[in-house]
Short mmCIF file of C-alpha atoms in Angstrom, two decimals:
data_model
loop_
_atom_site.label_atom_id
_atom_site.label_comp_id
_atom_site.label_asym_id
_atom_site.label_seq_id
_atom_site.Cartn_x
_atom_site.Cartn_y
_atom_site.Cartn_z
CA MET R 30 126.56 1.74 -134.13
CA LEU R 31 127.57 -0.39 -130.98
CA ARG R 32 131.32 -1.40 -131.24
CA ALA R 33 132.38 -5.16 -129.71
CA GLY R 34 134.28 -3.15 -126.97
CA HIS R 35 131.10 -1.17 -125.93
CA LEU R 36 129.02 -4.30 -125.89
CA GLY R 37 131.49 -6.02 -123.59
CA ALA R 38 131.57 -2.97 -121.24
CA ARG R 39 127.89 -3.17 -121.00
CA LEU R 40 127.76 -6.61 -120.16
CA ASP R 41 130.30 -6.38 -117.67
CA ASP R 42 128.46 -3.26 -115.98
CA GLU R 43 125.17 -6.00 -115.92
CA SER R 44 127.26 -8.74 -114.37
CA ASP R 45 128.49 -6.36 -111.87
CA SER R 46 124.84 -4.96 -111.11
CA GLU R 47 123.49 -8.35 -110.81
CA ALA R 48 126.34 -9.46 -108.44
CA LYS R 49 125.94 -6.60 -106.06
CA GLU R 50 122.31 -6.73 -105.72
CA PHE R 51 122.45 -10.75 -105.22
CA ALA R 52 125.48 -10.09 -102.70
CA HIS R 53 123.19 -7.70 -100.65
CA ARG R 54 120.33 -10.13 -101.04
CA VAL R 55 122.12 -13.42 -99.89
CA LEU R 56 124.17 -11.59 -97.18
CA ARG R 57 120.91 -10.16 -95.65
CA CYS R 58 119.58 -13.66 -95.87
CA ALA R 59 122.49 -15.42 -94.12
CA LEU R 60 122.47 -12.95 -91.44
CA GLU R 61 118.80 -13.38 -90.64
CA VAL R 62 119.19 -17.24 -90.68
CA LEU R 63 122.19 -16.83 -88.20
CA ASP R 64 120.14 -14.75 -86.30
CA ARG R 65 117.18 -17.49 -86.29
CA HIS R 66 114.89 -15.13 -87.91
CA ARG R 67 114.76 -17.25 -90.97
CA PRO R 68 115.08 -21.24 -91.18
CA VAL R 69 118.18 -22.55 -92.68
CA ALA R 70 116.42 -24.28 -95.32
CA GLN R 71 115.76 -20.85 -96.98
CA LEU R 72 119.56 -20.65 -97.72
CA GLY R 73 119.17 -24.05 -99.83
CA HIS R 74 117.68 -21.93 -102.77
CA ILE R 75 120.72 -19.49 -103.01
CA ALA R 76 123.64 -21.38 -101.26
CA ASP R 77 125.67 -24.47 -102.10
CA PRO R 78 124.78 -27.46 -99.72
CA ALA R 79 128.21 -27.29 -98.29
CA VAL R 80 127.57 -23.55 -97.00
CA VAL R 81 124.00 -24.40 -95.67
CA ALA R 82 125.50 -27.30 -93.98
CA VAL R 83 128.46 -25.19 -92.19
CA VAL R 84 125.63 -22.45 -91.27
CA ARG R 85 123.69 -25.10 -90.03
CA THR R 86 126.55 -26.36 -87.87
CA VAL R 87 127.40 -23.04 -86.76
CA ILE R 88 123.71 -22.23 -85.20
CA LYS R 89 123.46 -25.41 -83.60
CA GLY R 90 127.03 -25.27 -81.90
CA GLY R 91 126.07 -21.54 -80.67
CA PHE R 92 129.10 -20.25 -82.67
CA VAL R 93 127.55 -17.34 -84.30
CA PRO R 94 129.74 -14.26 -83.38
CA GLY R 95 128.46 -11.76 -81.13
CA ALA R 96 124.70 -13.38 -81.30
CA GLU R 97 124.23 -12.41 -77.50
CA LEU R 98 124.55 -8.61 -78.56
CA GLY R 99 121.59 -8.43 -80.52
CA THR R 100 120.48 -8.64 -84.32
CA ALA R 101 123.02 -8.30 -87.21
CA VAL R 102 122.64 -5.24 -89.25
CA LEU R 103 124.49 -5.50 -92.32
CA ARG R 104 126.09 -2.21 -93.18
CA ARG R 105 128.55 -2.36 -95.92
CA VAL R 106 129.07 -4.91 -99.02
CA ASP R 107 132.15 -4.88 -101.35
CA VAL R 108 131.98 -6.92 -104.28
CA VAL R 109 135.07 -7.60 -106.51
CA MET R 110 134.41 -9.40 -109.68
CA VAL R 111 136.68 -12.30 -110.34
CA ASN R 112 135.47 -13.05 -113.67
CA GLY R 113 132.16 -12.59 -115.20
CA ALA R 114 130.97 -15.58 -113.44
CA ALA R 115 132.29 -15.23 -110.05
CA ALA R 116 132.80 -12.31 -107.32
CA GLU R 117 134.27 -12.32 -103.97
CA LEU R 118 132.35 -10.39 -101.34
CA CYS R 119 133.83 -8.53 -98.06
CA ALA R 120 130.84 -6.94 -95.68
CA SER R 121 130.66 -5.50 -92.49
CA TYR R 122 127.80 -5.79 -90.19
CA ASP R 123 126.93 -4.36 -86.59
CA ARG R 124 125.45 -6.36 -83.63
CA GLY R 125 124.62 -3.60 -80.69
CA HIS R 126 127.74 -1.64 -80.55
CA ARG R 127 130.43 -3.88 -82.00
CA HIS R 128 131.49 -4.07 -85.52
CA PHE R 129 131.77 -7.66 -87.22
CA ALA R 130 132.99 -8.81 -90.82
CA LEU R 131 132.21 -11.41 -93.12
CA ALA R 132 133.70 -12.83 -96.39
CA ALA R 133 132.03 -14.57 -99.14
CA ARG R 134 132.25 -15.95 -102.72
CA ILE R 135 129.28 -15.93 -105.24
CA ALA R 136 129.16 -17.76 -108.67
CA ARG R 137 127.00 -17.44 -111.70
CA THR R 138 125.21 -20.77 -112.81
CA ARG R 139 122.75 -21.36 -115.28
CA ALA R 140 119.94 -20.85 -112.72
CA GLY R 141 121.57 -17.47 -111.55
CA TRP R 142 123.86 -16.49 -108.73
CA ARG R 143 124.64 -18.60 -105.80
CA LEU R 144 126.58 -18.42 -102.59
CA THR R 145 129.74 -20.80 -102.64
CA ALA R 146 131.51 -19.67 -99.73
CA LEU R 147 130.93 -17.96 -96.43
CA ARG R 148 133.07 -16.97 -93.65
CA VAL R 149 131.73 -14.89 -90.51
CA LEU R 150 134.19 -13.46 -88.55
#
């Protein structure tokens, strides 16, 4: 017999798992876009239009942190669930011998998870 408390815990675990999987996928994609290994348009399927516009501006303006050091390699992603439909992310990535950070927010929509905010440091 499954009690309501157990069902809620299982759903939370599923949300956490889905959010973590999406977080890794979307951040890897964002870094590949910033490195110009993918077109910006590919973010349009998984990110809000405002995020896509900012990424496009960062690339065109040459404001990608450490771009001259080489390709970004995602190292660590931490996911903190705000509630069942939103999570905040912090991550680290390397370029050459230097370490960088980024922060993001994802939200669950009817169509699935979406990147709603991105800050590359």
